[in-house]
């Protein structure tokens, strides 16, 4: 999943607000405008760091009992091309992967004795051969958006600005 | 039945008598400058995998901040792998300004000077205005490149490198020459920075003594056994500045909390740690790792001087790199490699949780590195002290000093 430029955050929020979750997953409704908006592991990481334990425990309590049924539903679609409603559901549930250590291990949002987690960039790369027409340097900016974390193109240009220093 | 404890590696067994290093090695600008010139500008540095540039025209750009260098690594039309400084011979602008991609030509964004993937200067707009420029002499400036077992190394020595890559890696390169890293092309890459010296990052993987303290809630139950409560390493072998060692894990460990348990149940068997008797062609079955045959093999830790740690495990490998930015600031890059990308949303969920868990463990490490650096910076003590169970710290710091004083 590519970095989401700041200007698009608003669009994504509006988009999430207009989509209904699939029937049976109403318990996840409260997380539509938070975890449902996160488009990358980095965003989920930042949201975890900015949340308190009450918020993280609420997602954990609502999402954990639904894990089996969520993935039974998502199994019906090819990875990377989920319909809008299922993509929203998946984004919320991916929040559980981010907060599981906070709730189940640490008992606090951030890793003890560690700087806030927002400093970290994560890229998923397929390592699979790509084919491309011969020609001048291509921009990957127009690469097709996928609902999978795995990118079939190589990393796009990222202005990497980390940390607090 | 072997007695694993007979293979624990202690400093006394490895002839590493000196039990301390100066804290100044982590702090001093003079040391940092020495490391720049005598280590990072002279030695072979691991920067990528052949899979990253698998086809003609494939390229990536690699920063080496301590040298202010950006290297363009590219496979040319004849499939030859090459590396160049990413700077235009006209007026210096960086030519390629994306992290990776595929192209046979590179156009400077300043005045459109055009280079081929072989580094040759192909075209100068309004060429008649440059009568003194011989295009054959003004290609992209090359950087020494060589490959070991699919890993791409660069050497930034201004003249010929003092050693070939094969000589530099020596016995370590021979020992692990056929480890099947090429079977695990899928990876999740994480990049971050922390407030400590780059050597402290490397130290993280050089002693098991910190595991039950720093990773009390995370790794300890997974890897620390009753028979080896301080997580001594096994069968440490030194090869020049490089090393390899074996450690274990608890194969019967299972997560006890609900989301962790769900995620582990979704993982395909191929990505899970395996016992050494696995029939798969993989790391656990390869003769160059777990040479002593401990029954609960977990991971082989291969340290490639100066700044790389490779950890082959049952279903893939971890690859850590530490790039110095300043005496007290380091960029860390971590790649988690496995055989195939996730095939379903549930597998992807499990991989995402695996990446989060790995990231949180690394945060535990680098958080401690930053606290240690603050401690060193107080200047209260001139030395840090190493135990018999911290043999590799002794070896690594002596190697650094050896290069600094060469």
Coordinates of C-alpha atoms in Angstrom, one line a residue:
Chain A
X1 CA 0.0 0.0 0.0
X2 CA 1.6 3.3 -1.0
X3 CA 2.0 6.3 1.2
X4 CA -1.1 8.4 1.2
X5 CA -0.4 12.0 0.4
X6 CA -1.8 14.3 3.0
X7 CA -4.4 15.9 0.6
X8 CA -6.0 12.5 0.0
X9 CA -6.7 11.8 3.7
X10 CA -9.8 13.8 3.6
X11 CA -11.0 12.1 0.4
X12 CA -10.4 8.7 2.0
X13 CA -12.3 9.7 5.1
X14 CA -15.3 10.9 3.0
X15 CA -15.1 7.7 1.1
X16 CA -15.1 5.5 4.2
X17 CA -18.0 7.4 5.6
X18 CA -20.1 6.7 2.5
X19 CA -19.6 2.9 2.5
X20 CA -21.7 0.5 4.6
X21 CA -19.9 -2.3 6.4
X22 CA -21.1 -5.8 5.3
X23 CA -24.1 -7.0 7.3
X24 CA -23.1 -8.8 10.5
X25 CA -20.2 -6.5 11.2
X26 CA -22.0 -3.6 12.8
X27 CA -20.0 -4.0 15.9
X28 CA -17.1 -2.5 14.0
X29 CA -19.1 0.6 13.0
X30 CA -17.4 2.8 15.7
X31 CA -14.0 2.3 14.1
X32 CA -15.0 3.4 10.6
X33 CA -13.6 6.9 10.8
X34 CA -10.4 5.8 12.7
X35 CA -9.0 2.4 11.7
X36 CA -11.2 2.3 8.7
X37 CA -9.3 5.3 7.3
X38 CA -5.9 3.9 7.7
X39 CA -4.4 2.9 4.3
X40 CA -1.0 1.7 5.3
X41 CA 0.8 0.0 8.2
X42 CA 2.5 3.3 8.9
X43 CA -0.8 5.0 9.4
X44 CA -2.0 2.2 11.6
X45 CA 1.2 2.5 13.6
X46 CA 0.7 6.3 14.1
X47 CA -2.9 5.7 15.1
X48 CA -1.8 3.1 17.7
X49 CA 0.8 5.6 19.1
X50 CA -1.8 8.3 19.3
X51 CA -4.5 6.2 21.0
X52 CA -5.1 5.4 24.7
X53 CA -5.5 2.0 26.0
X54 CA -9.3 2.4 26.4
X55 CA -9.5 3.0 22.6
X56 CA -7.2 0.1 21.8
X57 CA -9.1 -2.3 24.1
X58 CA -12.4 -1.2 22.5
X59 CA -11.2 -2.3 19.0
X60 CA -9.7 -5.5 20.5
X61 CA -12.9 -6.4 22.3
X62 CA -15.1 -5.7 19.2
X63 CA -12.9 -7.2 16.6
X64 CA -11.5 -10.3 18.2
X65 CA -14.7 -12.4 18.4
X66 CA -15.3 -11.5 14.7
X67 CA -12.0 -12.6 13.3
X68 CA -13.2 -16.0 12.0
X69 CA -16.3 -14.6 10.3
X70 CA -14.4 -11.6 8.8
X71 CA -11.9 -13.9 7.1
X72 CA -14.5 -16.4 6.0
X73 CA -16.1 -13.5 4.2
X74 CA -12.9 -12.1 2.8
X75 CA -12.0 -15.5 1.5
X76 CA -14.6 -15.1 -1.2
X77 CA -12.6 -12.4 -3.0
X78 CA -9.2 -12.4 -4.5
X79 CA -6.5 -10.7 -2.4
X80 CA -5.9 -7.2 -3.6
X81 CA -9.4 -6.6 -5.2
X82 CA -11.8 -6.5 -2.3
X83 CA -15.1 -4.7 -3.0
X84 CA -15.5 -1.4 -1.1
X85 CA -17.4 -2.7 1.9
X86 CA -15.1 -5.6 2.4
X87 CA -12.0 -3.4 1.9
X88 CA -13.4 -1.1 4.7
X89 CA -13.9 -4.2 6.9
X90 CA -10.4 -5.4 6.1
X91 CA -8.8 -2.0 6.9
X92 CA -10.5 -2.0 10.3
X93 CA -9.5 -5.6 11.1
X94 CA -5.9 -4.9 10.0
X95 CA -6.0 -2.5 13.0
X96 CA -6.1 -5.5 15.2
X97 CA -2.8 -6.7 13.8
X98 CA -1.3 -3.4 14.7
X99 CA -2.7 -3.2 18.3
X100 CA -2.4 -6.9 19.3
X101 CA 1.0 -6.4 21.0
X102 CA -0.2 -3.3 22.7
X103 CA -3.3 -5.0 24.2
X104 CA -2.1 -8.5 24.5
X105 CA 1.5 -8.1 25.6
X106 CA 2.6 -4.6 26.7
X107 CA -0.6 -3.2 28.3
X108 CA 0.3 0.2 26.9
X109 CA 0.1 1.7 23.4
X110 CA 3.9 2.0 22.8
X111 CA 6.7 -0.4 23.4
X112 CA 8.1 0.2 26.9
X113 CA 11.4 2.1 27.0
X114 CA 11.1 2.9 23.3
X115 CA 10.5 6.1 21.4
X116 CA 7.0 6.6 20.0
X117 CA 6.4 4.2 17.1
X118 CA 5.6 6.7 14.5
X119 CA 9.2 6.9 13.2
X120 CA 9.1 3.7 11.1
X121 CA 8.6 3.1 7.4
X122 CA 7.3 -0.2 6.2
X123 CA 7.3 -1.4 2.5
X124 CA 5.9 -4.7 1.3
X125 CA 7.7 -5.8 -1.9
X126 CA 6.6 -8.9 -3.8
X127 CA 10.2 -9.8 -4.9
X128 CA 8.4 -11.1 -8.0
X129 CA 9.7 -10.2 -11.5
X130 CA 7.9 -7.3 -13.0
X131 CA 7.8 -6.6 -16.7
X132 CA 7.9 -3.2 -18.2
X133 CA 8.2 -1.7 -21.6
X134 CA 11.6 -0.4 -22.6
X135 CA 11.7 3.4 -22.3
X136 CA 12.7 6.3 -20.2
X137 CA 12.5 6.2 -16.4
X138 CA 9.0 5.4 -15.5
X139 CA 7.1 7.0 -12.7
X140 CA 5.1 4.6 -10.7
X141 CA 2.8 7.3 -9.4
X142 CA -0.1 5.9 -11.5
X143 CA 0.2 2.4 -10.3
X144 CA -3.2 0.8 -9.7
X145 CA -4.4 0.9 -6.2
X146 CA -4.8 -2.5 -4.5
X147 CA -6.5 -3.5 -1.3
X148 CA -3.5 -5.8 -0.6
X149 CA -0.5 -4.7 1.4
X150 CA 1.8 -6.2 -1.2
X151 CA 2.9 -3.9 -4.0
X152 CA 3.6 -5.4 -7.3
X153 CA 5.6 -2.4 -8.4
X154 CA 8.8 -1.3 -6.8
X155 CA 8.9 1.3 -4.1
X156 CA 7.8 4.6 -5.2
X157 CA 9.8 7.7 -4.6
X158 CA 9.5 8.5 -0.9
X159 CA 10.8 11.6 0.8
X160 CA 11.9 9.8 3.9
X161 CA 11.7 12.0 6.9
X162 CA 11.9 10.1 10.1
X163 CA 12.1 10.6 13.7
X164 CA 12.3 13.4 16.0
X165 CA 15.9 14.5 15.4
Chain B
X1 CA 22.4 -37.3 21.8
X2 CA 24.6 -34.2 21.8
X3 CA 25.1 -32.1 24.9
X4 CA 24.3 -28.6 23.5
X5 CA 25.8 -26.9 26.5
X6 CA 29.2 -28.3 25.5
X7 CA 28.9 -25.9 22.4
X8 CA 28.2 -22.7 24.3
X9 CA 30.7 -20.0 23.1
X10 CA 32.5 -18.0 25.8
X11 CA 35.1 -15.3 25.2
X12 CA 37.8 -17.4 26.9
X13 CA 37.3 -20.2 24.4
X14 CA 37.7 -17.8 21.5
X15 CA 40.8 -16.1 22.8
X16 CA 39.0 -12.8 23.4
X17 CA 40.7 -11.7 26.6
X18 CA 40.0 -8.0 26.6
X19 CA 36.7 -7.4 28.5
X20 CA 36.1 -3.7 27.8
X21 CA 35.9 -1.0 25.1
X22 CA 36.2 2.7 25.4
X23 CA 32.8 4.5 25.4
X24 CA 34.5 7.1 23.2
X25 CA 34.2 4.7 20.3
X26 CA 30.4 5.4 20.4
X27 CA 30.7 9.1 21.0
X28 CA 33.7 10.7 19.4
X29 CA 33.6 12.6 16.1
X30 CA 37.2 11.5 15.5
X31 CA 36.2 7.9 15.7
X32 CA 33.2 8.5 13.4
X33 CA 35.5 10.2 10.9
X34 CA 37.9 7.3 11.1
X35 CA 35.1 4.8 10.6
X36 CA 34.0 6.8 7.5
X37 CA 37.5 6.7 5.9
X38 CA 38.9 3.4 7.2
X39 CA 35.8 1.2 7.3
X40 CA 32.9 2.5 5.2
X41 CA 35.0 3.9 2.3
X42 CA 37.4 0.9 2.2
X43 CA 35.4 -2.3 2.9
X44 CA 32.7 -4.1 0.9
X45 CA 29.2 -3.0 1.9
X46 CA 26.2 -5.2 1.4
X47 CA 23.5 -3.1 -0.4
X48 CA 20.9 -5.4 -2.0
X49 CA 19.9 -8.7 -3.6
X50 CA 20.1 -9.9 -7.2
X51 CA 16.3 -10.3 -7.0
X52 CA 16.0 -6.5 -6.6
X53 CA 17.5 -6.1 -10.0
X54 CA 16.5 -9.3 -11.8
X55 CA 15.9 -8.0 -15.3
X56 CA 17.8 -5.8 -17.8
X57 CA 17.0 -2.2 -16.9
X58 CA 16.0 -3.0 -13.3
X59 CA 17.6 -0.5 -10.9
X60 CA 17.6 0.8 -7.3
X61 CA 19.3 3.7 -5.6
X62 CA 21.1 3.1 -2.3
X63 CA 22.1 5.8 0.1
X64 CA 25.3 5.5 2.1
X65 CA 24.8 8.5 4.4
X66 CA 28.2 8.4 6.1
X67 CA 29.8 8.8 2.7
X68 CA 27.2 11.3 1.4
X69 CA 26.9 8.8 -1.4
X70 CA 24.0 7.6 -3.5
X71 CA 24.7 4.6 -5.6
X72 CA 22.7 3.7 -8.7
X73 CA 22.7 -0.1 -9.0
X74 CA 21.4 -1.2 -12.4
X75 CA 21.4 -4.2 -14.7
X76 CA 22.3 -3.0 -18.2
X77 CA 21.0 -4.2 -21.6
X78 CA 23.6 -7.0 -21.7
X79 CA 22.5 -8.1 -18.2
X80 CA 25.7 -6.9 -16.6
X81 CA 25.2 -5.5 -13.1
X82 CA 26.7 -2.1 -12.6
X83 CA 26.9 0.6 -9.9
X84 CA 27.5 4.3 -10.4
X85 CA 27.5 7.5 -8.3
X86 CA 24.1 9.0 -8.9
X87 CA 25.4 12.4 -10.0
X88 CA 25.5 14.1 -13.4
X89 CA 28.9 14.7 -14.9
X90 CA 27.7 18.1 -16.2
X91 CA 26.8 20.0 -13.1
X92 CA 26.3 17.4 -10.4
X93 CA 22.5 17.0 -9.9
X94 CA 21.3 13.6 -8.8
X95 CA 20.2 11.8 -12.0
X96 CA 17.8 9.2 -10.7
X97 CA 15.3 10.5 -8.2
X98 CA 13.2 7.5 -7.4
X99 CA 14.1 4.6 -5.2
X100 CA 13.8 1.9 -7.8
X101 CA 12.3 1.0 -11.2
X102 CA 13.1 -0.2 -14.6
X103 CA 14.7 1.8 -17.4
X104 CA 17.5 1.6 -20.0
X105 CA 18.1 5.4 -20.0
X106 CA 18.4 8.0 -17.2
X107 CA 17.9 11.6 -17.9
X108 CA 19.3 14.3 -15.6
X109 CA 16.4 16.5 -14.5
X110 CA 18.6 19.6 -14.7
X111 CA 19.7 19.9 -18.4
X112 CA 18.6 16.5 -19.8
X113 CA 21.9 14.9 -20.2
X114 CA 21.1 11.3 -21.0
X115 CA 22.9 8.2 -19.7
X116 CA 22.5 4.6 -20.6
X117 CA 22.1 1.8 -18.1
X118 CA 25.7 1.0 -18.8
X119 CA 26.6 4.5 -17.4
X120 CA 27.7 5.9 -20.8
X121 CA 26.8 9.4 -21.6
X122 CA 24.4 9.1 -24.6
X123 CA 23.2 12.5 -25.4
X124 CA 23.9 16.2 -24.6
X125 CA 21.3 18.6 -25.7
X126 CA 22.9 21.4 -27.7
X127 CA 26.1 19.4 -27.8
X128 CA 27.9 22.0 -29.9
X129 CA 28.2 24.1 -26.8
X130 CA 30.3 21.6 -25.1
X131 CA 33.3 21.2 -27.4
X132 CA 35.5 20.3 -24.4
X133 CA 33.4 17.4 -23.3
X134 CA 34.3 14.0 -24.6
X135 CA 31.2 11.9 -24.0
X136 CA 33.3 8.7 -23.6
X137 CA 35.0 10.4 -20.6
X138 CA 31.9 11.8 -19.0
X139 CA 29.7 8.8 -18.2
X140 CA 28.3 8.2 -14.7
X141 CA 31.3 7.5 -12.3
X142 CA 31.4 3.8 -11.5
X143 CA 31.5 2.2 -8.1
X144 CA 33.1 -1.2 -7.5
X145 CA 30.5 -4.0 -7.4
X146 CA 30.6 -7.7 -6.7
X147 CA 28.2 -10.4 -5.7
X148 CA 28.3 -13.1 -3.0
X149 CA 25.5 -15.7 -2.9
X150 CA 23.0 -13.3 -4.5
X151 CA 23.9 -10.4 -2.2
X152 CA 25.2 -7.3 -4.0
X153 CA 28.2 -5.5 -2.4
X154 CA 29.7 -2.1 -3.2
X155 CA 33.1 -0.8 -2.5
X156 CA 33.6 3.0 -2.5
X157 CA 37.4 2.9 -2.5
X158 CA 38.6 5.7 -4.8
X159 CA 41.1 3.3 -6.4
X160 CA 41.1 -0.5 -6.6
X161 CA 39.7 -2.1 -3.4
X162 CA 42.4 -3.4 -1.0
X163 CA 40.7 -6.9 -1.1
X164 CA 38.4 -8.7 -3.4
X165 CA 35.0 -9.4 -2.0
X166 CA 35.9 -13.1 -1.8
X167 CA 39.0 -12.4 0.2
X168 CA 37.1 -10.0 2.4
X169 CA 34.5 -12.5 3.3
X170 CA 37.1 -15.3 3.6
X171 CA 36.0 -18.4 5.4
X172 CA 32.6 -17.0 6.2
X173 CA 31.8 -16.6 2.5
X174 CA 33.0 -20.1 1.8
X175 CA 31.0 -21.6 4.7
X176 CA 27.7 -20.0 3.7
X177 CA 28.3 -19.9 -0.1
X178 CA 25.3 -22.1 -0.9
X179 CA 22.8 -21.1 1.7
X180 CA 19.6 -20.8 -0.3
X181 CA 18.7 -17.1 0.2
X182 CA 17.4 -17.0 -3.4
X183 CA 14.4 -19.2 -2.3
X184 CA 12.9 -16.4 -0.3
X185 CA 12.4 -13.4 -2.5
X186 CA 9.3 -11.9 -0.8
X187 CA 10.1 -9.4 1.8
X188 CA 8.7 -6.7 4.1
X189 CA 11.2 -3.9 4.6
X190 CA 11.2 -1.6 7.5
X191 CA 13.3 1.6 7.8
X192 CA 13.8 3.6 10.9
X193 CA 16.3 5.7 12.8
X194 CA 17.4 5.6 16.4
X195 CA 19.5 7.8 18.7
X196 CA 22.6 5.7 19.3
X197 CA 25.8 4.7 17.5
X198 CA 25.6 2.2 14.7
X199 CA 27.8 -0.3 16.6
X200 CA 25.2 -0.4 19.3
X201 CA 22.7 -1.6 16.7
X202 CA 25.0 -4.4 15.7
X203 CA 25.6 -5.3 19.3
X204 CA 21.9 -6.1 19.6
X205 CA 22.5 -9.3 17.7
X206 CA 25.8 -10.2 19.4
X207 CA 24.8 -11.3 22.8
X208 CA 21.8 -13.3 24.1
X209 CA 22.3 -12.0 27.7
X210 CA 19.8 -9.1 27.2
X211 CA 16.9 -11.3 25.9
X212 CA 15.2 -12.2 29.2
X213 CA 15.4 -8.5 30.4
X214 CA 14.7 -6.4 27.3
X215 CA 12.5 -9.0 25.6
X216 CA 10.9 -10.3 28.8
X217 CA 7.3 -10.1 27.5
X218 CA 8.0 -10.8 23.8
X219 CA 10.9 -13.1 22.7
X220 CA 11.7 -14.8 26.0
X221 CA 8.9 -17.4 26.0
X222 CA 9.5 -18.1 22.3
X223 CA 13.2 -18.7 22.4
X224 CA 14.6 -19.1 26.0
X225 CA 14.7 -22.7 27.2
X226 CA 14.9 -24.0 30.8
X227 CA 18.3 -25.6 29.9
X228 CA 19.8 -22.3 28.7
X229 CA 18.2 -19.6 30.9
X230 CA 20.7 -16.9 29.9
X231 CA 20.4 -17.7 26.2
X232 CA 24.1 -18.5 25.6
X233 CA 24.9 -18.8 21.9
X234 CA 26.2 -22.0 20.4
X235 CA 29.2 -22.7 18.2
X236 CA 30.3 -19.2 17.6
X237 CA 32.9 -19.1 14.8
X238 CA 35.0 -16.1 13.9
X239 CA 36.3 -15.4 10.4
X240 CA 38.3 -12.2 10.3
X241 CA 35.9 -9.5 11.4
X242 CA 32.9 -11.7 10.5
X243 CA 31.2 -14.4 12.6
X244 CA 28.4 -17.0 12.6
X245 CA 26.6 -18.6 15.5
X246 CA 23.7 -20.8 16.3
X247 CA 20.8 -20.2 18.7
X248 CA 17.6 -22.0 19.6
X249 CA 13.9 -21.6 20.0
X250 CA 11.1 -23.4 21.8
X251 CA 9.3 -25.2 19.0
X252 CA 6.4 -26.1 21.2
X253 CA 5.7 -22.4 22.0
X254 CA 2.3 -21.2 21.0
X255 CA 0.8 -17.7 21.6
X256 CA -1.8 -17.7 24.4
X257 CA -3.6 -14.4 23.5
X258 CA -6.5 -14.4 21.0
X259 CA -5.3 -12.2 18.2
X260 CA -1.8 -13.6 18.2
X261 CA -3.2 -17.1 18.3
X262 CA -5.5 -16.5 15.4
X263 CA -2.7 -15.0 13.3
X264 CA -0.3 -17.9 13.9
X265 CA -3.1 -20.3 12.9
X266 CA -3.4 -18.6 9.5
X267 CA 0.3 -18.8 8.7
X268 CA 1.2 -21.3 5.9
X269 CA 3.6 -24.0 7.2
X270 CA 6.3 -22.8 4.9
X271 CA 6.8 -19.6 6.9
X272 CA 6.8 -21.2 10.3
X273 CA 10.0 -22.2 12.0
X274 CA 10.9 -25.8 11.4
X275 CA 13.0 -28.5 13.0
X276 CA 16.3 -29.5 11.5
X277 CA 14.9 -32.8 10.1
X278 CA 12.6 -31.0 7.7
X279 CA 12.6 -32.5 4.3
X280 CA 12.3 -29.0 2.6
X281 CA 15.3 -27.5 0.9
X282 CA 15.7 -24.7 3.3
X283 CA 17.9 -23.1 5.9
X284 CA 17.2 -25.5 8.7
X285 CA 18.3 -28.5 6.7
X286 CA 21.4 -26.8 5.2
X287 CA 24.8 -28.2 6.5
X288 CA 26.4 -24.8 7.0
X289 CA 24.1 -23.7 9.7
X290 CA 23.3 -25.5 13.0
X291 CA 26.5 -27.4 12.4
X292 CA 26.4 -29.0 15.8
X293 CA 22.8 -30.2 15.3
X294 CA 21.0 -28.8 18.3
X295 CA 17.5 -30.3 18.2
X296 CA 15.7 -27.1 18.8
X297 CA 17.4 -24.9 16.1
X298 CA 16.0 -21.4 16.0
X299 CA 18.2 -19.1 14.0
X300 CA 21.8 -18.8 12.7
X301 CA 23.2 -15.3 13.2
X302 CA 25.6 -14.3 10.5
X303 CA 27.5 -11.0 11.1
X304 CA 29.1 -9.5 8.0
X305 CA 31.4 -6.7 9.0
X306 CA 30.8 -3.8 9.3
X307 CA 27.1 -3.3 9.4
X308 CA 25.0 -6.4 8.4
X309 CA 23.4 -9.2 10.3
X310 CA 21.7 -12.1 8.5
X311 CA 19.5 -14.5 10.4
X312 CA 18.3 -17.5 8.4
X313 CA 15.6 -19.4 10.3
X314 CA 13.2 -22.2 9.4
X315 CA 10.9 -20.4 6.9
X316 CA 12.9 -17.4 5.7
X317 CA 15.5 -15.0 6.9
X318 CA 15.9 -11.6 8.5
X319 CA 18.4 -9.1 7.2
X320 CA 19.4 -6.1 9.3
X321 CA 21.6 -3.2 8.2
X322 CA 22.9 -0.3 10.3
X323 CA 23.9 2.9 8.5
X324 CA 25.7 5.5 10.6
X325 CA 24.3 9.0 10.3
X326 CA 26.2 10.6 13.2
X327 CA 28.0 9.3 16.3
X328 CA 24.6 9.2 18.0
X329 CA 22.2 8.5 15.2
X330 CA 21.7 5.4 13.0
X331 CA 19.5 4.3 10.3
X332 CA 18.3 0.7 10.5
X333 CA 16.9 -1.2 7.6
X334 CA 15.3 -4.6 8.2
X335 CA 14.0 -7.0 5.6
X336 CA 11.8 -9.9 6.6
X337 CA 12.1 -12.5 3.8
X338 CA 9.9 -15.4 3.1
X339 CA 9.3 -17.8 0.2
X340 CA 6.1 -16.3 -1.3
X341 CA 3.8 -13.3 -0.7
X342 CA 0.7 -14.0 1.3
X343 CA -1.9 -15.8 -0.8
X344 CA -5.0 -14.7 1.0
X345 CA -6.3 -11.9 3.2
X346 CA -5.9 -14.1 6.3
X347 CA -2.3 -14.9 5.4
X348 CA -1.7 -11.2 4.8
X349 CA -3.2 -10.4 8.2
X350 CA -0.9 -12.9 9.8
X351 CA 2.1 -11.5 7.9
X352 CA 1.1 -7.9 9.0
X353 CA 1.0 -9.0 12.6
X354 CA 4.3 -10.8 12.2
X355 CA 5.8 -7.6 10.9
X356 CA 4.3 -5.6 13.7
X357 CA 5.6 -8.1 16.3
X358 CA 9.1 -8.0 14.8
X359 CA 9.0 -4.2 14.7
X360 CA 8.0 -4.0 18.3
X361 CA 10.9 -6.4 19.3
X362 CA 13.3 -4.2 17.4
X363 CA 11.9 -1.1 19.1
X364 CA 12.7 -2.8 22.4
X365 CA 16.3 -3.2 21.3
X366 CA 16.8 0.2 19.8
X367 CA 15.1 1.9 22.7
X368 CA 17.7 0.4 24.9
X369 CA 20.5 1.4 22.5
X370 CA 19.3 5.0 22.9
X371 CA 19.3 4.7 26.7
X372 CA 22.7 3.3 26.6
X373 CA 24.0 6.1 24.4
X374 CA 22.6 8.7 26.8
X375 CA 24.4 6.8 29.5
X376 CA 27.7 6.9 27.6
X377 CA 27.3 10.6 26.8
X378 CA 27.3 11.4 30.5
X379 CA 31.0 10.7 30.5
X380 CA 30.8 9.1 34.0
X381 CA 32.6 6.0 32.8
X382 CA 35.3 5.7 30.1
X383 CA 34.7 2.0 29.5
X384 CA 31.8 -0.4 28.9
X385 CA 32.5 -3.9 30.1
X386 CA 31.9 -7.2 28.4
X387 CA 31.2 -10.6 30.0
X388 CA 32.5 -14.0 29.0
X389 CA 29.0 -14.4 27.5
X390 CA 29.5 -11.3 25.4
X391 CA 32.3 -12.6 23.3
X392 CA 31.1 -11.2 20.0
X393 CA 31.0 -7.7 21.4
X394 CA 34.7 -8.0 22.3
X395 CA 35.4 -9.4 18.8
X396 CA 33.4 -6.7 17.0
X397 CA 34.9 -3.8 18.9
X398 CA 38.4 -5.2 18.5
X399 CA 37.7 -5.5 14.7
X400 CA 36.6 -1.9 14.6
X401 CA 39.7 -0.8 16.4
X402 CA 41.8 -2.9 14.2
X403 CA 40.6 -1.0 11.1
X404 CA 40.8 2.4 12.8
X405 CA 44.4 1.8 13.7
X406 CA 45.4 0.0 10.5

